[in-house]
Amino acid sequence: MAELFDSTSKKNPFEDLAIVYVMYFDEAQGHMPLLIYPDDNYRNNKTFMRPIKYHPIWFLSLDESDALDHIDLEFKGYTFFGKKFLTRSKREKRRAGLEVETPETIVVILSLPDNIELFGDGLIRLLTQNIRDKYESKLFEIIDSEILKEEVIKSPTVKTRIEKGDSFKKELRTEIEVTTNKFFSDVIKNSDATSIRMQKAIAYLAFKGIDVSHLDGKEYNGTFSNIQLFDPNIQGEVNFVDKKPFIILKINIIEDSQELEILVQNNSLHAIKGTIVKINHLKEYFEKEVMIETIDSWEAQEELVFISPIIPYVDDYLFFIIDEVSNEKLLSKRIDLKLLEKT
Amino acid sequence: MAEELLKEEEIIIRNYRTSDYKATLKILRELQEQYNIGFVESKWRETSGLRQFKPNLKRITLIAELKKTGQVVSMGMLEAVKTNLGQYIGYLNNWATEKEFIGKGVGKILADRAIQILKSWGCEAVRINMAYIGEQKLIDIFGKVGFKPIITVLEKKFDAE
């Protein structure tokens, strides 16, 4: 992520991997950043802040947000995981009708490169849980301090409030850093090394300069992780558990009818009941549903065709397969028409 | 004639698979020769018969296969189309049987299954499109299972440029 935004920060090896935004809803200014980890300077970058401010999480009610657990947005090779919650407040609000006790709306957004997006679900849950549990009664003081910083004349009381907020903010930043580092260390130590997705993620970590050399060899006890890389000379069992249940076999544009045709296969060895297939189009960060279909039963290895009309001047489409009961996203794919062959 | 009829247990009715492409192509060619159904070979692709979903339309191609030999002997497409009034109407299209199996009751078994599926999809009626100058025999066969002619469709073909 950092290469996009000219960051030179290299404090720890995980800094470049995850960016965490703690945001709040300001009654006078709208969606505002409270803290950005690892580098607060991102808040001044308009290009960078746009997807954050317009992330769909902002527009969902808390009920919807809870039901969906978290909301993701894919944008330029990064996945933005968002979660929203309310916290206690004792701050005087700047809009009529809002009480001092009106809760603060907090949004936590985590951005990960697409290559390691499989860590997103776990990390956003952990971060939100920690922030919620430990800073429930402190977040409004950080907000208060951020608002007071804009005042031209700062009385000693104001200065004290700003200092207090800043000190909480510092703690919060450390908390995020510790949580993120621990998460990545744990996830690598404890995960199933035979999983293809995990191997891909680790390959990405190695590519990003994180030291995984200790993984290659038998003497890895006591090092950072106990994971081992695949040895091509050893024939192991194929891990079907982590095999993706659905794969996209082909995506075509049918020029005659101006339709987008997506061919998907149930890659598992059993029929899958109750899946929802959704095609949305994406225009300026907003998603609009083009098609939604419930598939009662999808037979093992069966290939299905999903066809969506192509909307004039819209090139970006999102394809999702979601479990009807758990709402878990089983497959998500962003489709850029400009990159497809026409048939 | 009755002793020539195939029994239901001798046939497997299943969804189309891409491996059925050649067999279905052969059947559709024969149908085109006989009734000029407007079949264009280049438009029938390997994936054309797969279960298909698009806004306001679901489509399945059913295949009847001989249990003993695995031979594809009949095919038929069923579609559920949502009308402007919000109702789903089912359609049976491109219903065709291999020449040597015509008259052996395969089409009837296939159609019964198709009607069950369309009912389960919530269709309020099922329609069959057939050639205007169709054989009276066919109309009588469908009449026996409740199909009555209700509309006449007029078509003008655009000449291929």
mmCIF file of C-alpha atoms in Angstrom, chain A residues 16-314:
data_model
loop_
_atom_site.group_PDB
_atom_site.id
_atom_site.type_symbol
_atom_site.label_atom_id
_atom_site.label_comp_id
_atom_site.label_asym_id
_atom_site.label_seq_id
_atom_site.Cartn_x
_atom_site.Cartn_y
_atom_site.Cartn_z
ATOM 1 C CA ASP A 16 3.387 -2.017 4.748
ATOM 2 C CA LEU A 17 0.875 -4.820 4.786
ATOM 3 C CA ALA A 18 -2.067 -3.470 6.698
ATOM 4 C CA ILE A 19 -3.406 0.021 6.987
ATOM 5 C CA VAL A 20 -5.965 0.642 9.700
ATOM 6 C CA TYR A 21 -8.264 3.646 9.760
ATOM 7 C CA VAL A 22 -10.286 4.555 12.787
ATOM 8 C CA MET A 23 -12.916 7.017 11.606
ATOM 9 C CA TYR A 24 -15.880 8.754 13.161
ATOM 10 C CA PHE A 25 -18.948 10.552 11.950
ATOM 11 C CA ASP A 26 -18.650 14.261 12.637
ATOM 12 C CA GLU A 27 -22.038 15.991 12.811
ATOM 13 C CA ALA A 28 -20.554 19.118 11.184
ATOM 14 C CA GLN A 29 -18.024 17.701 8.717
ATOM 15 C CA GLY A 30 -19.197 14.197 7.882
ATOM 16 C CA HIS A 31 -16.850 11.217 7.693
ATOM 17 C CA MET A 32 -13.584 12.100 9.421
ATOM 18 C CA PRO A 33 -10.418 10.150 10.200
ATOM 19 C CA LEU A 34 -9.476 9.891 13.835
ATOM 20 C CA LEU A 35 -6.327 7.883 13.409
ATOM 21 C CA ILE A 36 -4.551 6.177 10.555
ATOM 22 C CA TYR A 37 -2.051 3.458 11.265
ATOM 23 C CA PRO A 38 0.857 3.342 10.390
ATOM 24 C CA ASP A 39 0.983 6.873 8.961
ATOM 25 C CA ASP A 40 -1.405 9.684 9.794
ATOM 26 C CA ASN A 41 -0.221 11.637 6.752
ATOM 27 C CA TYR A 42 -2.539 9.607 4.525
ATOM 28 C CA ARG A 43 -5.412 11.767 5.767
ATOM 29 C CA ASN A 44 -4.121 14.664 3.655
ATOM 30 C CA ASN A 45 -4.126 12.644 0.459
ATOM 31 C CA LYS A 46 -7.491 13.250 -1.241
ATOM 32 C CA THR A 47 -7.127 10.487 -3.804
ATOM 33 C CA PHE A 48 -6.367 8.090 -1.051
ATOM 34 C CA MET A 49 -9.127 9.202 1.310
ATOM 35 C CA ARG A 50 -11.944 9.077 -1.264
ATOM 36 C CA PRO A 51 -12.531 5.311 -1.190
ATOM 37 C CA ILE A 52 -12.319 5.453 2.605
ATOM 38 C CA LYS A 53 -14.898 8.194 2.963
ATOM 39 C CA TYR A 54 -17.244 6.600 0.453
ATOM 40 C CA HIS A 55 -16.815 3.029 1.643
ATOM 41 C CA PRO A 56 -20.280 1.356 1.658
ATOM 42 C CA ILE A 57 -19.989 0.704 5.412
ATOM 43 C CA TRP A 58 -20.889 4.352 6.036
ATOM 44 C CA PHE A 59 -24.213 3.976 4.292
ATOM 45 C CA LEU A 60 -25.408 0.875 6.094
ATOM 46 C CA SER A 61 -27.463 0.987 9.238
ATOM 47 C CA LEU A 62 -25.944 -0.724 12.277
ATOM 48 C CA ASP A 63 -28.427 -3.608 11.995
ATOM 49 C CA GLU A 64 -27.387 -4.293 8.438
ATOM 50 C CA SER A 65 -23.750 -3.887 9.328
ATOM 51 C CA ASP A 66 -24.060 -6.405 12.167
ATOM 52 C CA ALA A 67 -25.924 -8.896 10.004
ATOM 53 C CA LEU A 68 -23.217 -8.753 7.355
ATOM 54 C CA ASP A 69 -20.416 -8.823 9.943
ATOM 55 C CA HIS A 70 -18.268 -6.528 7.862
ATOM 56 C CA ILE A 71 -18.386 -4.911 4.446
ATOM 57 C CA ASP A 72 -15.640 -5.154 1.854
ATOM 58 C CA LEU A 73 -14.714 -2.907 -1.008
ATOM 59 C CA GLU A 74 -12.186 -3.917 -3.621
ATOM 60 C CA PHE A 75 -10.273 -1.032 -5.128
ATOM 61 C CA LYS A 76 -7.130 -0.982 -7.246
ATOM 62 C CA GLY A 77 -5.575 -4.170 -5.903
ATOM 63 C CA TYR A 78 -6.559 -3.601 -2.279
ATOM 64 C CA THR A 79 -9.468 -4.858 -0.265
ATOM 65 C CA PHE A 80 -10.986 -2.488 2.282
ATOM 66 C CA PHE A 81 -12.762 -4.272 5.124
ATOM 67 C CA GLY A 82 -15.129 -2.045 7.077
ATOM 68 C CA LYS A 83 -16.950 -2.433 10.391
ATOM 69 C CA LYS A 84 -19.172 0.055 12.173
ATOM 70 C CA PHE A 85 -20.206 0.408 15.835
ATOM 71 C CA LEU A 86 -21.459 2.978 18.334
ATOM 72 C CA THR A 87 -19.602 4.079 21.478
ATOM 73 C CA ARG A 88 -20.425 6.078 24.575
ATOM 74 C CA SER A 89 -20.126 9.850 24.364
ATOM 75 C CA LYS A 90 -20.089 12.830 26.715
ATOM 76 C CA ARG A 91 -19.158 15.296 24.012
ATOM 77 C CA GLU A 92 -21.211 18.373 23.249
ATOM 78 C CA LYS A 93 -22.488 17.932 19.699
ATOM 79 C CA ARG A 94 -22.497 20.600 17.054
ATOM 80 C CA ARG A 95 -25.891 19.872 15.570
ATOM 81 C CA ALA A 96 -29.318 20.721 16.983
ATOM 82 C CA GLY A 97 -31.264 17.723 18.220
ATOM 83 C CA LEU A 98 -28.201 15.728 19.237
ATOM 84 C CA GLU A 99 -27.602 15.233 22.952
ATOM 85 C CA VAL A 100 -24.293 15.112 24.785
ATOM 86 C CA GLU A 101 -24.983 11.405 25.319
ATOM 87 C CA THR A 102 -25.801 10.712 21.653
ATOM 88 C CA PRO A 103 -23.372 7.884 20.862
ATOM 89 C CA GLU A 104 -20.441 8.329 18.517
ATOM 90 C CA THR A 105 -20.457 6.396 15.237
ATOM 91 C CA ILE A 106 -17.101 4.724 14.795
ATOM 92 C CA VAL A 107 -15.955 2.974 11.636
ATOM 93 C CA VAL A 108 -12.865 0.804 11.471
ATOM 94 C CA ILE A 109 -11.519 0.179 7.985
ATOM 95 C CA LEU A 110 -8.676 -2.202 7.287
ATOM 96 C CA SER A 111 -6.941 -2.226 3.935
ATOM 97 C CA LEU A 112 -4.931 -5.229 2.759
ATOM 98 C CA PRO A 113 -3.387 -6.029 -0.606
ATOM 99 C CA ASP A 114 -5.625 -8.475 -2.514
ATOM 100 C CA ASN A 115 -2.909 -11.166 -2.262
ATOM 101 C CA ILE A 116 -3.396 -11.464 1.486
ATOM 102 C CA GLU A 117 -7.073 -10.558 1.701
ATOM 103 C CA LEU A 118 -7.724 -13.959 3.312
ATOM 104 C CA PHE A 119 -6.409 -12.459 6.572
ATOM 105 C CA GLY A 120 -8.912 -9.601 6.452
ATOM 106 C CA ASP A 121 -11.929 -11.268 8.088
ATOM 107 C CA GLY A 122 -9.967 -12.295 11.158
ATOM 108 C CA LEU A 123 -7.967 -9.115 11.538
ATOM 109 C CA ILE A 124 -10.872 -6.664 11.202
ATOM 110 C CA ARG A 125 -12.848 -8.651 13.785
ATOM 111 C CA LEU A 126 -9.938 -8.656 16.213
ATOM 112 C CA LEU A 127 -9.147 -4.967 15.753
ATOM 113 C CA THR A 128 -12.770 -3.898 16.159
ATOM 114 C CA GLN A 129 -13.172 -6.077 19.228
ATOM 115 C CA ASN A 130 -10.031 -4.658 20.879
ATOM 116 C CA ILE A 131 -10.839 -1.048 20.052
ATOM 117 C CA ARG A 132 -14.397 -1.491 21.255
ATOM 118 C CA ASP A 133 -13.469 -3.252 24.490
ATOM 119 C CA LYS A 134 -10.541 -1.071 25.513
ATOM 120 C CA TYR A 135 -11.516 2.357 24.184
ATOM 121 C CA GLU A 136 -15.303 2.375 24.585
ATOM 122 C CA SER A 137 -15.141 5.351 26.971
ATOM 123 C CA LYS A 138 -12.060 7.008 25.490
ATOM 124 C CA LEU A 139 -12.901 7.388 21.811
ATOM 125 C CA PHE A 140 -15.159 10.402 22.343
ATOM 126 C CA GLU A 141 -12.269 12.138 24.123
ATOM 127 C CA ILE A 142 -10.035 11.563 21.108
ATOM 128 C CA ILE A 143 -12.792 12.974 18.889
ATOM 129 C CA ASP A 144 -13.163 15.929 21.227
ATOM 130 C CA SER A 145 -9.445 16.566 21.086
ATOM 131 C CA GLU A 146 -9.389 16.398 17.259
ATOM 132 C CA ILE A 147 -12.212 18.942 17.017
ATOM 133 C CA LEU A 148 -10.578 21.275 19.546
ATOM 134 C CA LYS A 149 -7.337 21.289 17.546
ATOM 135 C CA GLU A 150 -9.154 23.316 14.898
ATOM 136 C CA GLU A 151 -9.891 26.149 17.304
ATOM 137 C CA VAL A 152 -7.789 29.245 16.777
ATOM 138 C CA ILE A 153 -7.517 30.270 20.421
ATOM 139 C CA LYS A 154 -6.709 27.475 22.796
ATOM 140 C CA SER A 155 -7.373 28.090 26.462
ATOM 141 C CA PRO A 156 -5.452 26.078 29.086
ATOM 142 C CA THR A 157 -8.549 23.861 29.567
ATOM 143 C CA VAL A 158 -8.733 23.233 25.835
ATOM 144 C CA LYS A 159 -5.018 22.437 25.773
ATOM 145 C CA THR A 160 -5.484 19.927 28.579
ATOM 146 C CA ARG A 161 -8.357 18.244 26.708
ATOM 147 C CA ILE A 162 -6.247 18.075 23.540
ATOM 148 C CA GLU A 163 -3.352 16.535 25.455
ATOM 149 C CA LYS A 164 -5.632 13.987 27.053
ATOM 150 C CA GLY A 165 -7.077 13.032 23.652
ATOM 151 C CA ASP A 166 -3.602 12.805 22.150
ATOM 152 C CA SER A 167 -2.415 10.548 24.913
ATOM 153 C CA PHE A 168 -5.384 8.181 24.324
ATOM 154 C CA LYS A 169 -4.677 8.341 20.610
ATOM 155 C CA LYS A 170 -1.081 7.302 21.202
ATOM 156 C CA GLU A 171 -2.271 4.339 23.260
ATOM 157 C CA LEU A 172 -4.751 3.416 20.556
ATOM 158 C CA ARG A 173 -2.047 3.523 17.901
ATOM 159 C CA THR A 174 0.156 1.228 19.989
ATOM 160 C CA GLU A 175 -2.807 -1.075 20.542
ATOM 161 C CA ILE A 176 -3.392 -1.318 16.774
ATOM 162 C CA GLU A 177 0.296 -1.936 16.160
ATOM 163 C CA VAL A 178 0.477 -4.695 18.774
ATOM 164 C CA THR A 179 -2.761 -6.313 17.555
ATOM 165 C CA THR A 180 -1.674 -6.247 13.913
ATOM 166 C CA ASN A 181 1.806 -7.603 14.592
ATOM 167 C CA LYS A 182 0.518 -10.318 16.892
ATOM 168 C CA PHE A 183 -2.157 -11.268 14.412
ATOM 169 C CA PHE A 184 0.268 -11.711 11.534
ATOM 170 C CA SER A 185 2.742 -13.634 13.696
ATOM 171 C CA ASP A 186 0.007 -15.911 15.080
ATOM 172 C CA VAL A 187 -1.724 -16.483 11.800
ATOM 173 C CA ILE A 188 1.506 -17.594 10.181
ATOM 174 C CA LYS A 189 2.487 -19.768 13.159
ATOM 175 C CA ASN A 190 -0.843 -21.480 13.540
ATOM 176 C CA SER A 191 -2.166 -21.744 10.021
ATOM 177 C CA ASP A 192 -2.236 -24.824 7.907
ATOM 178 C CA ALA A 193 0.930 -24.630 5.859
ATOM 179 C CA THR A 194 -0.341 -27.091 3.295
ATOM 180 C CA SER A 195 -3.055 -24.694 2.196
ATOM 181 C CA ILE A 196 -2.518 -23.257 -1.267
ATOM 182 C CA ARG A 197 -4.026 -19.884 -0.316
ATOM 183 C CA MET A 198 -1.808 -19.657 2.735
ATOM 184 C CA GLN A 199 1.257 -20.510 0.675
ATOM 185 C CA LYS A 200 0.323 -17.789 -1.769
ATOM 186 C CA ALA A 201 -0.088 -15.313 1.058
ATOM 187 C CA ILE A 202 3.282 -16.298 2.509
ATOM 188 C CA ALA A 203 4.901 -16.006 -0.894
ATOM 189 C CA TYR A 204 3.539 -12.468 -0.968
ATOM 190 C CA LEU A 205 4.972 -11.735 2.478
ATOM 191 C CA ALA A 206 8.358 -13.004 1.317
ATOM 192 C CA PHE A 207 8.085 -10.874 -1.802
ATOM 193 C CA LYS A 208 7.398 -7.866 0.392
ATOM 194 C CA GLY A 209 10.677 -8.432 2.207
ATOM 195 C CA ILE A 210 9.455 -10.186 5.338
ATOM 196 C CA ASP A 211 12.024 -12.692 6.477
ATOM 197 C CA VAL A 212 10.686 -16.172 5.946
ATOM 198 C CA SER A 213 14.057 -17.824 5.301
ATOM 199 C CA HIS A 214 13.797 -19.797 8.534
ATOM 200 C CA LEU A 215 10.800 -21.601 7.061
ATOM 201 C CA ASP A 216 12.933 -23.375 4.514
ATOM 202 C CA GLY A 217 14.498 -26.234 6.420
ATOM 203 C CA LYS A 218 14.012 -28.550 9.338
ATOM 204 C CA GLU A 219 15.675 -26.437 12.020
ATOM 205 C CA TYR A 220 12.999 -23.860 12.493
ATOM 206 C CA ASN A 221 12.204 -24.333 16.178
ATOM 207 C CA GLY A 222 12.188 -21.182 18.216
ATOM 208 C CA THR A 223 12.107 -18.879 15.251
ATOM 209 C CA PHE A 224 9.395 -16.465 14.317
ATOM 210 C CA SER A 225 7.124 -19.116 12.867
ATOM 211 C CA ASN A 226 6.938 -22.888 12.660
ATOM 212 C CA ILE A 227 5.539 -22.906 9.195
ATOM 213 C CA GLN A 228 7.453 -24.714 6.426
ATOM 214 C CA LEU A 229 7.482 -24.011 2.767
ATOM 215 C CA PHE A 230 6.431 -26.704 0.319
ATOM 216 C CA ASP A 231 9.248 -29.022 -0.600
ATOM 217 C CA PRO A 232 8.772 -30.024 -4.243
ATOM 218 C CA ASN A 233 10.586 -33.315 -3.572
ATOM 219 C CA ILE A 234 8.075 -34.446 -0.994
ATOM 220 C CA GLN A 235 4.751 -35.605 -2.261
ATOM 221 C CA GLY A 236 2.109 -34.560 0.213
ATOM 222 C CA GLU A 237 -1.618 -34.967 0.441
ATOM 223 C CA VAL A 238 -3.697 -32.409 -1.340
ATOM 224 C CA ASN A 239 -5.666 -30.337 1.121
ATOM 225 C CA PHE A 240 -9.222 -30.254 -0.113
ATOM 226 C CA VAL A 241 -10.448 -28.347 2.928
ATOM 227 C CA ASP A 242 -9.008 -25.113 1.677
ATOM 228 C CA LYS A 243 -9.886 -25.722 -1.954
ATOM 229 C CA LYS A 244 -12.105 -22.902 -3.147
ATOM 230 C CA PRO A 245 -15.646 -24.217 -3.544
ATOM 231 C CA PHE A 246 -16.304 -22.169 -6.679
ATOM 232 C CA ILE A 247 -14.096 -21.209 -9.579
ATOM 233 C CA ILE A 248 -14.747 -18.857 -12.460
ATOM 234 C CA LEU A 249 -13.944 -20.734 -15.643
ATOM 235 C CA LYS A 250 -14.601 -18.024 -18.178
ATOM 236 C CA ILE A 251 -15.883 -14.494 -18.541
ATOM 237 C CA ASN A 252 -17.097 -13.307 -21.935
ATOM 238 C CA ILE A 253 -18.691 -10.271 -23.436
ATOM 239 C CA ILE A 254 -21.446 -11.236 -25.862
ATOM 240 C CA GLU A 255 -21.316 -8.401 -28.324
ATOM 241 C CA ASP A 256 -24.582 -9.170 -30.167
ATOM 242 C CA SER A 257 -26.679 -8.777 -27.073
ATOM 243 C CA GLN A 258 -24.334 -6.568 -25.040
ATOM 244 C CA GLU A 259 -24.254 -9.020 -22.192
ATOM 245 C CA LEU A 260 -21.630 -10.227 -19.773
ATOM 246 C CA GLU A 261 -21.467 -14.020 -19.477
ATOM 247 C CA ILE A 262 -19.789 -15.606 -16.451
ATOM 248 C CA LEU A 263 -19.176 -19.332 -16.339
ATOM 249 C CA VAL A 264 -18.721 -20.701 -12.802
ATOM 250 C CA GLN A 265 -18.112 -24.223 -11.570
ATOM 251 C CA ASN A 266 -18.845 -25.831 -8.232
ATOM 252 C CA ASN A 267 -15.329 -27.059 -7.665
ATOM 253 C CA SER A 268 -16.193 -29.154 -4.618
ATOM 254 C CA LEU A 269 -17.013 -32.825 -4.504
ATOM 255 C CA HIS A 270 -20.553 -32.359 -3.194
ATOM 256 C CA ALA A 271 -23.698 -30.406 -4.043
ATOM 257 C CA ILE A 272 -23.894 -26.998 -2.389
ATOM 258 C CA LYS A 273 -27.310 -25.882 -1.156
ATOM 259 C CA GLY A 274 -28.549 -22.339 -0.735
ATOM 260 C CA THR A 275 -26.187 -19.931 -2.440
ATOM 261 C CA ILE A 276 -26.930 -16.421 -3.583
ATOM 262 C CA VAL A 277 -25.292 -15.140 -6.734
ATOM 263 C CA LYS A 278 -25.093 -11.401 -7.144
ATOM 264 C CA ILE A 279 -23.797 -9.196 -9.923
ATOM 265 C CA ASN A 280 -23.346 -5.526 -9.087
ATOM 266 C CA HIS A 281 -21.988 -2.750 -11.199
ATOM 267 C CA LEU A 282 -19.601 -0.249 -9.810
ATOM 268 C CA LYS A 283 -19.670 3.426 -10.656
ATOM 269 C CA GLU A 284 -17.598 5.917 -8.732
ATOM 270 C CA TYR A 285 -17.301 3.705 -5.654
ATOM 271 C CA PHE A 286 -21.048 2.966 -5.510
ATOM 272 C CA GLU A 287 -22.395 -0.472 -6.125
ATOM 273 C CA LYS A 288 -25.749 -1.103 -7.773
ATOM 274 C CA GLU A 289 -27.322 -4.514 -8.013
ATOM 275 C CA VAL A 290 -27.849 -5.767 -11.554
ATOM 276 C CA MET A 291 -28.798 -9.346 -10.793
ATOM 277 C CA ILE A 292 -29.485 -11.499 -7.760
ATOM 278 C CA GLU A 293 -30.367 -15.161 -7.963
ATOM 279 C CA THR A 294 -30.753 -17.887 -5.381
ATOM 280 C CA ILE A 295 -29.405 -21.268 -6.410
ATOM 281 C CA ASP A 296 -31.222 -23.894 -4.349
ATOM 282 C CA SER A 297 -28.836 -26.673 -5.222
ATOM 283 C CA TRP A 298 -25.580 -26.491 -7.153
ATOM 284 C CA GLU A 299 -24.403 -29.978 -8.050
ATOM 285 C CA ALA A 300 -20.808 -31.129 -7.596
ATOM 286 C CA GLN A 301 -18.638 -30.033 -10.521
ATOM 287 C CA GLU A 302 -21.671 -28.446 -12.221
ATOM 288 C CA GLU A 303 -21.007 -25.405 -14.386
ATOM 289 C CA LEU A 304 -23.554 -22.589 -14.379
ATOM 290 C CA VAL A 305 -23.834 -19.567 -16.613
ATOM 291 C CA PHE A 306 -24.744 -16.145 -15.227
ATOM 292 C CA ILE A 307 -25.622 -13.406 -17.637
ATOM 293 C CA SER A 308 -25.829 -9.742 -16.821
ATOM 294 C CA PRO A 309 -26.745 -6.897 -19.137
ATOM 295 C CA ILE A 310 -23.899 -4.487 -19.787
ATOM 296 C CA ILE A 311 -24.790 -1.016 -18.584
ATOM 297 C CA PRO A 312 -23.681 1.753 -20.973
ATOM 298 C CA TYR A 313 -20.526 3.549 -19.793
ATOM 299 C CA VAL A 314 -20.043 1.137 -16.887
#
